Coordinates of C-alpha atoms and ligand atoms in Angstrom, one line a residue:
M1 CA 123.0 171.5 155.3
N2 CA 122.6 174.2 152.6
F3 CA 122.3 177.3 152.7
H4 CA 118.3 177.3 152.8
E5 CA 118.6 175.6 156.1
E6 CA 121.5 177.3 157.0
S7 CA 119.1 180.0 157.5
H8 CA 116.0 178.1 158.8
C9 CA 118.5 177.3 162.0
Q10 CA 119.3 180.9 162.4
M11 CA 115.2 181.8 163.0
I12 CA 114.6 179.2 165.2
G13 CA 112.6 181.6 168.1
F14 CA 110.1 182.5 165.4
S15 CA 107.1 180.7 165.1
F16 CA 107.0 178.1 163.3
V17 CA 104.9 178.7 159.9
F18 CA 106.6 181.6 159.6
V19 CA 110.0 179.7 159.8
F20 CA 108.6 177.5 156.9
L21 CA 107.5 180.4 154.5
M22 CA 111.2 181.7 155.2
W23 CA 113.0 178.6 154.3
T24 CA 112.6 179.0 150.6
G25 CA 114.2 181.9 150.8
V26 CA 116.2 183.3 152.9
G27 CA 119.6 181.6 152.6
A28 CA 118.9 181.6 148.9
I29 CA 119.3 185.5 149.6
R30 CA 121.8 185.5 151.1
F31 CA 123.9 183.8 148.5
D32 CA 122.8 186.0 146.0
H33 CA 122.9 188.6 148.5
L34 CA 127.5 187.6 148.1
T35 CA 127.1 187.4 145.2
H36 CA 125.3 190.9 143.7
Y37 CA 128.1 192.1 146.1
V38 CA 130.9 190.2 144.0
N39 CA 129.3 191.9 140.4
S40 CA 129.1 195.4 141.5
H41 CA 132.5 195.2 142.6
E42 CA 133.8 193.6 139.4
E43 CA 136.2 196.9 138.7
E44 CA 137.2 197.0 141.5
F45 CA 138.7 193.9 141.8
V46 CA 140.2 193.9 138.2
E47 CA 141.9 197.0 139.3
T48 CA 143.5 195.9 142.8
L49 CA 144.1 193.1 140.5
R50 CA 145.8 195.5 137.7
K51 CA 148.5 197.1 141.0
W52 CA 149.3 193.5 141.7
V53 CA 150.6 192.9 138.2
A54 CA 152.5 195.9 137.7
V55 CA 154.6 194.5 140.5
E56 CA 157.5 193.1 139.0
S57 CA 157.9 190.1 141.4
D58 CA 159.8 188.0 140.0
S59 CA 161.3 185.0 142.5
S60 CA 164.4 183.9 140.0
D61 CA 165.6 187.3 139.2
I62 CA 167.8 188.3 142.5
S63 CA 167.5 192.1 140.8
K64 CA 163.9 192.0 141.3
R65 CA 164.0 190.9 145.1
S66 CA 163.0 194.9 146.4
D67 CA 159.2 194.6 144.0
L68 CA 158.8 190.8 145.7
H69 CA 159.3 192.5 149.2
K70 CA 157.1 195.3 147.9
M71 CA 154.2 192.3 146.9
M72 CA 154.2 190.5 150.0
D73 CA 154.2 194.3 151.7
L74 CA 150.9 195.1 149.0
T75 CA 149.4 191.4 149.9
A76 CA 149.1 191.5 153.9
E77 CA 148.8 194.6 153.6
K78 CA 145.1 194.4 152.6
L79 CA 144.5 191.5 154.0
R80 CA 145.4 193.0 157.6
V81 CA 142.7 195.9 155.4
I82 CA 140.0 193.4 155.2
G83 CA 140.9 193.2 159.4
G84 CA 143.1 189.7 158.8
S85 CA 145.8 189.6 162.4
V86 CA 148.6 189.0 160.1
A87 CA 152.3 188.0 160.5
M88 CA 154.8 188.5 157.8
V89 CA 157.6 186.0 158.7
D90 CA 160.6 185.9 158.3
V91 CA 162.2 182.4 156.6
G92 CA 165.8 183.4 156.5
M93 CA 168.1 184.3 152.9
Q94 CA 168.7 181.7 149.7
A95 CA 172.2 181.1 149.3
L96 CA 172.6 182.0 145.9
A97 CA 175.5 180.3 143.4
N98 CA 178.2 182.4 144.0
G99 CA 178.4 181.5 147.7
S100 CA 176.8 185.1 148.1
T101 CA 173.3 184.9 150.0
I102 CA 170.7 187.8 149.7
D103 CA 167.0 187.9 152.2
L104 CA 164.2 185.4 150.9
P105 CA 160.8 187.3 150.6
K106 CA 158.3 187.0 153.7
V107 CA 155.9 184.8 153.6
V108 CA 152.7 185.6 154.3
T109 CA 149.6 184.8 157.1
A110 CA 146.7 185.9 157.9
Q111 CA 143.8 184.5 160.6
F112 CA 140.2 184.9 159.9
G113 CA 138.2 184.0 163.0
N114 CA 138.8 181.5 165.6
D115 CA 135.6 178.9 165.9
P116 CA 136.8 176.4 167.7
N117 CA 133.4 174.6 166.2
K118 CA 133.7 175.9 162.8
H119 CA 136.3 174.0 160.2
T120 CA 139.6 176.1 159.9
V121 CA 140.3 176.1 156.3
C122 CA 144.5 177.0 155.0
I123 CA 144.4 179.3 151.2
Y124 CA 147.8 178.6 150.6
G125 CA 148.9 180.6 147.3
H126 CA 152.1 182.6 145.2
V127 CA 151.8 185.9 144.5
D128 CA 155.8 185.7 142.3
V129 CA 156.4 185.2 138.8
Q130 CA 157.9 184.4 135.9
P131 CA 160.4 186.0 134.3
A132 CA 158.9 188.4 132.0
K133 CA 159.9 191.3 129.1
K134 CA 157.3 193.0 125.8
E135 CA 160.2 192.1 123.1
D136 CA 159.7 188.1 124.9
G137 CA 157.0 188.2 122.4
W138 CA 154.5 189.4 124.4
A139 CA 151.4 191.3 122.9
T140 CA 150.8 194.2 126.1
D141 CA 153.1 195.4 128.3
P142 CA 153.5 191.9 130.5
Y143 CA 153.5 194.2 133.9
Q144 CA 150.0 196.5 132.9
L145 CA 147.3 194.5 132.7
T146 CA 145.6 195.2 130.1
D147 CA 142.3 193.5 128.8
I148 CA 140.9 192.4 125.4
N149 CA 137.8 191.1 124.6
G150 CA 137.2 190.5 128.6
N151 CA 140.6 188.9 128.9
L152 CA 142.8 190.3 131.3
Y153 CA 146.7 190.3 130.1
G154 CA 149.9 190.5 132.6
R155 CA 152.1 188.6 133.6
G156 CA 150.8 186.4 137.1
A157 CA 147.0 187.2 136.7
S158 CA 146.5 183.3 136.1
D159 CA 149.5 182.2 137.6
N160 CA 148.7 183.3 140.5
K161 CA 147.8 186.7 141.4
A162 CA 144.1 186.8 140.8
P163 CA 143.0 183.4 142.0
V164 CA 144.7 184.6 145.7
L165 CA 143.1 187.5 145.3
A166 CA 140.4 185.7 144.3
W167 CA 140.3 184.1 147.7
I168 CA 141.1 187.4 149.5
H169 CA 138.3 189.5 147.9
T170 CA 135.4 185.5 149.4
V171 CA 136.9 186.6 152.3
E172 CA 136.3 191.4 152.0
V173 CA 132.8 190.1 150.9
Y174 CA 131.4 188.0 153.9
R175 CA 132.9 190.6 156.1
A176 CA 131.6 193.9 153.9
L177 CA 127.7 192.4 154.4
N178 CA 128.4 191.3 157.7
I179 CA 128.0 187.8 157.2
E180 CA 129.6 185.3 158.4
L181 CA 132.4 183.0 157.5
P182 CA 131.3 179.7 157.0
V183 CA 134.6 178.9 158.6
N184 CA 137.9 180.0 159.5
V185 CA 140.0 180.9 157.6
K186 CA 144.1 181.1 157.3
F187 CA 146.5 182.1 154.4
L188 CA 149.6 181.2 153.5
I189 CA 151.3 183.4 150.6
E190 CA 154.6 182.6 149.4
G191 CA 156.7 184.5 147.5
M192 CA 159.2 182.1 146.0
E193 CA 157.0 179.3 144.6
E194 CA 158.0 179.5 140.9
T195 CA 161.7 179.0 141.4
G196 CA 160.7 175.7 144.7
S197 CA 159.1 177.4 147.5
D198 CA 163.1 178.4 149.3
G199 CA 162.5 178.7 152.5
L200 CA 158.7 177.1 152.6
D201 CA 159.7 173.5 154.3
A202 CA 161.3 174.9 157.5
M203 CA 158.7 177.0 157.9
I204 CA 155.8 175.4 157.6
M205 CA 157.5 172.6 160.2
A206 CA 158.6 175.5 162.2
Q207 CA 154.6 175.9 162.1
R208 CA 153.4 172.6 162.5
D209 CA 151.9 172.9 166.0
T210 CA 151.0 176.7 165.7
F211 CA 149.9 178.0 163.3
F212 CA 148.9 174.0 161.6
T213 CA 146.9 173.1 164.6
D214 CA 143.9 174.2 164.2
V215 CA 143.9 173.8 160.3
D216 CA 141.5 170.7 158.7
Y217 CA 142.2 171.8 155.6
I218 CA 144.5 173.2 153.1
I219 CA 143.2 175.0 149.7
I220 CA 145.4 175.2 146.5
S221 CA 143.6 177.4 143.2
D222 CA 147.7 177.3 142.1
C223 CA 146.1 175.4 138.4
G224 CA 144.1 175.6 135.8
W225 CA 140.8 173.9 134.4
L226 CA 141.3 171.7 131.4
S227 CA 138.4 172.8 129.5
R228 CA 136.0 174.7 130.0
R229 CA 133.9 172.5 131.9
P230 CA 135.0 173.6 135.8
A231 CA 138.1 171.3 136.8
L232 CA 138.9 169.4 140.5
T233 CA 143.0 168.6 140.7
Y234 CA 144.0 165.4 142.5
G235 CA 147.6 165.1 141.9
T236 CA 150.4 167.0 140.6
R237 CA 153.5 166.1 138.9
G238 CA 156.9 167.9 141.1
N239 CA 160.1 168.5 139.1
C240 CA 164.2 167.8 139.4
Y241 CA 165.5 171.2 138.0
F242 CA 169.0 171.2 136.7
F243 CA 172.3 173.3 135.4
A244 CA 174.5 171.2 134.2
E245 CA 178.2 173.9 133.0
V246 CA 180.9 173.2 130.9
S247 CA 183.7 175.1 131.4
G248 CA 186.7 175.1 129.8
P249 CA 188.9 178.0 128.3
K250 CA 189.2 181.0 130.3
K251 CA 187.0 183.8 128.7
D252 CA 185.6 183.6 124.4
L253 CA 187.0 183.1 122.0
H254 CA 187.3 184.5 118.7
S255 CA 185.8 180.7 116.5
G256 CA 187.8 181.9 113.0
V257 CA 191.0 181.9 115.5
Y258 CA 191.1 179.7 118.0
G259 CA 188.3 177.1 116.2
G260 CA 189.5 173.8 115.4
T261 CA 192.3 174.0 118.8
V262 CA 189.7 173.3 121.7
V263 CA 187.5 171.4 122.6
E264 CA 184.5 173.3 122.2
P265 CA 182.2 173.8 126.2
M266 CA 179.1 173.6 124.0
T267 CA 179.7 171.2 121.7
D268 CA 180.0 168.8 125.5
L269 CA 177.0 170.5 126.7
I270 CA 175.0 169.6 122.9
G271 CA 176.3 166.4 122.6
I272 CA 175.5 165.5 126.7
M273 CA 172.0 167.1 126.0
D274 CA 170.9 165.1 123.2
K275 CA 171.4 162.2 125.4
L276 CA 169.3 162.8 127.9
I277 CA 165.4 162.1 126.1
S278 CA 165.1 160.3 121.9
P279 CA 163.2 162.0 119.8
S280 CA 159.7 159.9 120.7
G281 CA 160.1 161.4 124.3
E282 CA 162.2 158.2 125.5
I283 CA 163.8 159.6 128.7
L284 CA 166.9 157.5 128.3
I285 CA 168.4 158.0 132.2
P286 CA 168.4 154.2 133.3
G287 CA 166.2 154.0 136.2
I288 CA 163.4 156.9 135.2
R289 CA 160.9 154.9 133.3
E290 CA 160.8 152.0 135.6
A291 CA 160.1 154.5 138.3
V292 CA 156.9 154.9 137.6
A293 CA 153.3 153.4 138.6
A294 CA 151.5 151.7 135.8
L295 CA 147.7 153.2 134.9
S296 CA 145.3 150.8 136.4
D297 CA 142.1 150.8 134.0
E298 CA 140.2 152.5 136.3
E299 CA 142.3 155.9 135.6
W300 CA 142.5 155.1 132.1
K301 CA 138.1 154.7 132.3
I302 CA 138.8 158.3 133.8
Y303 CA 141.0 160.1 131.1
Q304 CA 138.7 157.9 128.5
D305 CA 135.5 159.9 130.4
I306 CA 137.2 163.2 130.8
E307 CA 135.8 165.8 127.8
F308 CA 139.1 166.9 126.5
D309 CA 139.3 167.9 122.9
V310 CA 142.5 166.9 120.9
Q311 CA 142.0 169.9 118.1
R312 CA 141.6 172.4 119.9
Y313 CA 144.7 171.6 122.7
K314 CA 146.8 170.9 119.1
E315 CA 144.9 174.6 117.3
D316 CA 146.1 176.6 121.4
I317 CA 149.6 176.0 120.6
G318 CA 149.6 176.6 117.7
I319 CA 150.8 173.1 116.9
G320 CA 150.6 170.9 113.7
E321 CA 151.4 167.0 114.9
L322 CA 152.1 166.0 119.1
M323 CA 153.3 163.1 120.3
Y324 CA 150.7 161.6 120.8
N325 CA 147.4 161.3 119.4
N326 CA 144.9 160.0 121.5
K327 CA 142.7 161.1 124.1
V328 CA 144.2 159.3 126.8
D329 CA 147.8 158.8 126.0
L330 CA 148.2 162.4 126.2
L331 CA 146.3 163.0 129.5
A332 CA 148.5 160.7 130.6
H333 CA 151.7 162.2 129.5
R334 CA 151.0 165.3 130.4
W335 CA 150.5 164.2 134.1
R336 CA 151.4 160.9 135.6
H337 CA 154.5 160.2 133.2
P338 CA 158.0 161.9 133.6
T339 CA 159.2 164.5 130.9
V340 CA 162.6 166.1 130.8
S341 CA 162.5 169.7 129.1
I342 CA 164.9 171.8 128.2
H343 CA 164.7 175.3 129.1
G344 CA 168.6 177.8 127.9
I345 CA 171.3 177.9 128.2
E346 CA 173.1 180.3 130.3
G347 CA 176.8 181.7 128.1
A348 CA 175.1 181.4 124.6
F349 CA 175.4 183.9 121.9
S350 CA 171.9 184.2 122.1
A351 CA 170.8 188.3 121.3
P352 CA 170.0 189.0 117.7
G353 CA 173.5 189.1 114.9
T354 CA 175.7 187.0 113.9
K355 CA 178.4 186.9 116.9
T356 CA 181.7 184.2 116.0
V357 CA 181.9 183.6 119.8
I358 CA 183.3 180.2 121.8
P359 CA 181.6 181.0 124.8
A360 CA 184.3 179.2 127.4
K361 CA 181.4 178.3 129.9
V362 CA 177.6 177.7 129.3
T363 CA 175.6 176.0 131.9
A364 CA 172.4 174.5 130.4
K365 CA 169.5 174.4 132.2
F366 CA 166.5 171.2 132.1
S367 CA 163.9 169.9 134.4
I368 CA 162.3 166.6 134.9
R369 CA 158.8 166.6 135.8
Q370 CA 158.5 163.7 138.2
V371 CA 155.2 161.6 138.8
P372 CA 154.9 158.7 141.4
N373 CA 156.6 156.9 142.9
M374 CA 159.4 158.6 141.9
D375 CA 162.4 159.9 144.4
P376 CA 164.2 163.8 143.0
A377 CA 166.9 162.5 145.7
V378 CA 167.0 159.4 143.4
V379 CA 166.3 161.7 140.4
E380 CA 169.7 163.6 141.4
K381 CA 171.9 161.0 141.7
Q382 CA 170.2 159.4 138.7
V383 CA 170.8 162.5 136.6
T384 CA 174.6 163.1 137.7
D385 CA 175.6 159.4 136.9
Y386 CA 174.4 159.0 133.7
L387 CA 175.0 162.8 132.4
N388 CA 179.0 162.3 134.9
A389 CA 179.2 158.7 132.6
A390 CA 178.2 160.3 129.5
F391 CA 180.8 163.3 129.5
S392 CA 183.9 161.4 130.7
K393 CA 183.3 159.0 128.0
R394 CA 183.7 162.5 125.7
K395 CA 187.1 162.4 127.2
S396 CA 186.6 166.5 126.9
P397 CA 190.4 168.8 129.0
N398 CA 186.7 170.8 130.2
K399 CA 185.1 170.3 133.2
L400 CA 181.6 169.8 133.9
N401 CA 179.0 170.2 137.0
V402 CA 175.6 169.1 137.5
T403 CA 173.8 170.3 140.6
M404 CA 169.8 169.9 141.3
V405 CA 168.7 173.1 142.4
I406 CA 165.0 172.8 143.0
G407 CA 163.3 169.3 144.0
A408 CA 160.2 168.9 143.7
K409 CA 158.2 165.7 144.6
P410 CA 155.1 164.9 143.1
W411 CA 151.8 165.1 145.2
L412 CA 148.6 162.5 144.6
A413 CA 145.7 163.1 146.3
D414 CA 142.5 160.4 147.2
V415 CA 139.4 161.8 145.9
N416 CA 137.0 160.1 148.7
N417 CA 137.8 162.7 150.8
P418 CA 135.1 165.0 152.2
L419 CA 136.8 167.4 150.6
Y420 CA 136.1 166.4 147.1
E421 CA 133.0 166.8 147.6
A422 CA 132.4 169.8 148.7
G423 CA 134.4 171.6 145.9
R424 CA 132.1 169.2 143.5
A425 CA 128.7 170.6 145.0
A426 CA 130.4 174.3 144.8
V427 CA 130.8 174.0 141.4
K428 CA 127.5 172.5 140.5
R429 CA 126.2 175.1 142.5
V430 CA 127.6 178.3 140.0
F431 CA 128.5 177.0 137.2
D432 CA 125.8 174.2 137.3
V433 CA 128.0 171.5 136.1
E434 CA 129.8 168.4 137.1
P435 CA 133.2 169.0 136.9
D436 CA 136.1 167.3 136.0
M437 CA 138.4 165.9 138.1
I438 CA 142.4 166.2 136.4
R439 CA 146.0 166.0 137.2
E440 CA 147.6 168.4 136.9
G441 CA 151.1 168.1 134.6
G442 CA 153.0 170.9 136.8
T443 CA 154.5 171.1 140.1
I444 CA 153.2 173.3 143.5
P445 CA 156.3 172.5 145.0
I446 CA 154.7 172.8 149.5
A447 CA 152.5 170.6 147.6
K448 CA 153.3 167.8 149.2
S449 CA 155.5 168.8 152.4
F450 CA 152.4 170.4 153.1
E451 CA 150.2 167.1 153.2
D452 CA 153.5 165.0 155.2
V453 CA 154.3 167.7 157.3
T454 CA 150.5 168.8 159.2
G455 CA 148.8 166.0 158.2
K456 CA 145.9 167.9 156.2
S457 CA 143.7 167.0 153.6
I458 CA 144.7 169.4 150.7
L459 CA 142.3 170.2 147.7
M460 CA 143.1 172.2 144.6
L461 CA 140.4 173.9 143.8
P462 CA 141.5 175.9 140.1
I463 CA 139.7 178.7 139.0
G464 CA 142.3 179.9 135.7
G465 CA 141.5 179.4 132.4
F466 CA 142.3 176.4 129.7
D467 CA 144.5 179.0 128.0
D468 CA 145.7 181.4 130.6
G469 CA 149.2 180.5 128.8
L470 CA 151.2 181.0 132.6
H471 CA 154.7 181.2 131.9
S472 CA 154.2 181.5 128.2
Q473 CA 154.4 185.1 126.5
N474 CA 150.2 186.9 126.9
E475 CA 149.7 185.4 129.5
K476 CA 146.0 186.2 130.8
I477 CA 142.8 185.5 132.9
S478 CA 139.4 185.7 131.6
R479 CA 137.3 188.1 133.2
Y480 CA 134.8 185.6 134.1
N481 CA 137.2 183.4 135.6
Y482 CA 138.1 186.0 138.4
I483 CA 134.7 187.1 139.3
E484 CA 133.2 183.0 138.5
G485 CA 135.5 182.0 141.0
T486 CA 134.6 184.4 143.7
K487 CA 131.9 183.5 143.7
L488 CA 132.9 179.9 143.5
F489 CA 135.8 180.6 146.5
I490 CA 132.4 181.3 148.4
S491 CA 129.8 178.6 147.6
F492 CA 133.1 176.3 148.4
L493 CA 133.5 177.9 152.3
H494 CA 129.6 177.0 152.2
E495 CA 130.0 173.1 151.4
V496 CA 132.5 172.7 153.8
S497 CA 131.2 174.1 156.6
Q498 CA 128.5 171.6 155.9
I499 CA 131.5 169.0 156.6
K500 CA 130.6 167.0 159.4
K501 CA 132.7 168.0 162.2
R502 CA 135.4 165.1 164.4
Ligands
LIG601 C1 159.1 174.0 140.7 C2 158.1 175.2 139.7 C3 159.6 175.9 139.5 C4 156.6 175.4 139.8 C5 156.4 176.1 138.9 N1 154.8 176.0 139.5 C6 153.8 176.4 138.7 O1 154.1 176.6 137.5 C7 152.5 176.5 139.9 N2 152.2 177.9 139.5 C8 155.8 175.2 137.9 O2 157.0 175.2 137.3 O3 155.4 173.4 137.5

């Protein structure tokens, strides 16, 4: 049944001729009403995004924890104002490296409708962000949403505040126009995604037989398109994030006075970091590459058929040469092969200037993106054993301590699920194209647990642009993606309502 046919049903009781005449028009008018409302409220939607981006909800910086709590309150308030039954779920405390603890941000849940004859979708998203400072190289203040040529710049604009708001606006639009929601809608919005979703696993386990019992489908819009073509995402990589701390002298030392007499922690650290990955991108930790599921001919063909401009990709990131030059290798290494990234070294001298210091303690931060069939628990042991062995070969008097602080699994969907059909139809209706079927190189830490714990199917329905600069300087979402994305969600809810109830 489509929008037209649904209207047909509601006309029962009117004369056949009248229904026939109305049949082709009323459903379309309803969809037009909804999308017209979206268009005419664009500025209001942008203003709400502005307020949300202004909150520095950086989950990795504990000095920003009160902002994060404020962000969860704002989210709950927004959902309450549009009529949801909202709960703020306490998920306990976060254990910090120094042995102390701090409150985790509450998880916000909300419910709109509980008609047993309708499907129930649960929208998952997050409102915490990655760190950002103007001096990192932003052209504008990262926490002041700035519109430049229809692009809305600000930290968290695309990851994931605008997509969460687009979902909230979707419900708001139905309610404002007094049009019944075609499905029951639940929300689960968290504030720790960017640091591994601390507390959420336990929460979904605890609410498996309450909040999740009537949920049929889980929808996540925390990813982006591959090109200008809308996409459906059927896989994400996982992430094992490590700290490797090398400590030596009890305090920082003058390199002129002490250099040449002590084994420097930084030298040890760089030495072992260099053992993780070869210059050509080969992971050197035994066992990792062997675990990776082979690329099938079918998958190769899917990648081959995807529209992806390698030259444009290079230009977008400002790079002359990539590690792989053909599309299939590039996509495969972005989506379905593991990789090692070294993110930073805490304790290193990194300010401008020429301080001649020997840092006493340095901590490297690196992560390995996981793919099927890797297991974070196994990777933790492989990495720890390997680095300890490499370190002991150096015969250094310093100490090495390796810890895994995030262990998020990869996720892969069954694209034959009717949810994907609903996604395709919604994209077709709003954008008049077939979506790309893509995987995501990034991680949604909770995706696999959602599936394992609740047994529900997941669809990732992105609205972010391919060039949104997630985690980077000048993150943005375009007005086009924000507004048309909201229409996509409206259309998608309708399509889900058409899936046969089991
Ligand atoms: C475990 C990571 C910190 C999660 C993070 N997720 C996203 O960016 C998705 N919004 C990632 O780095 O992939």
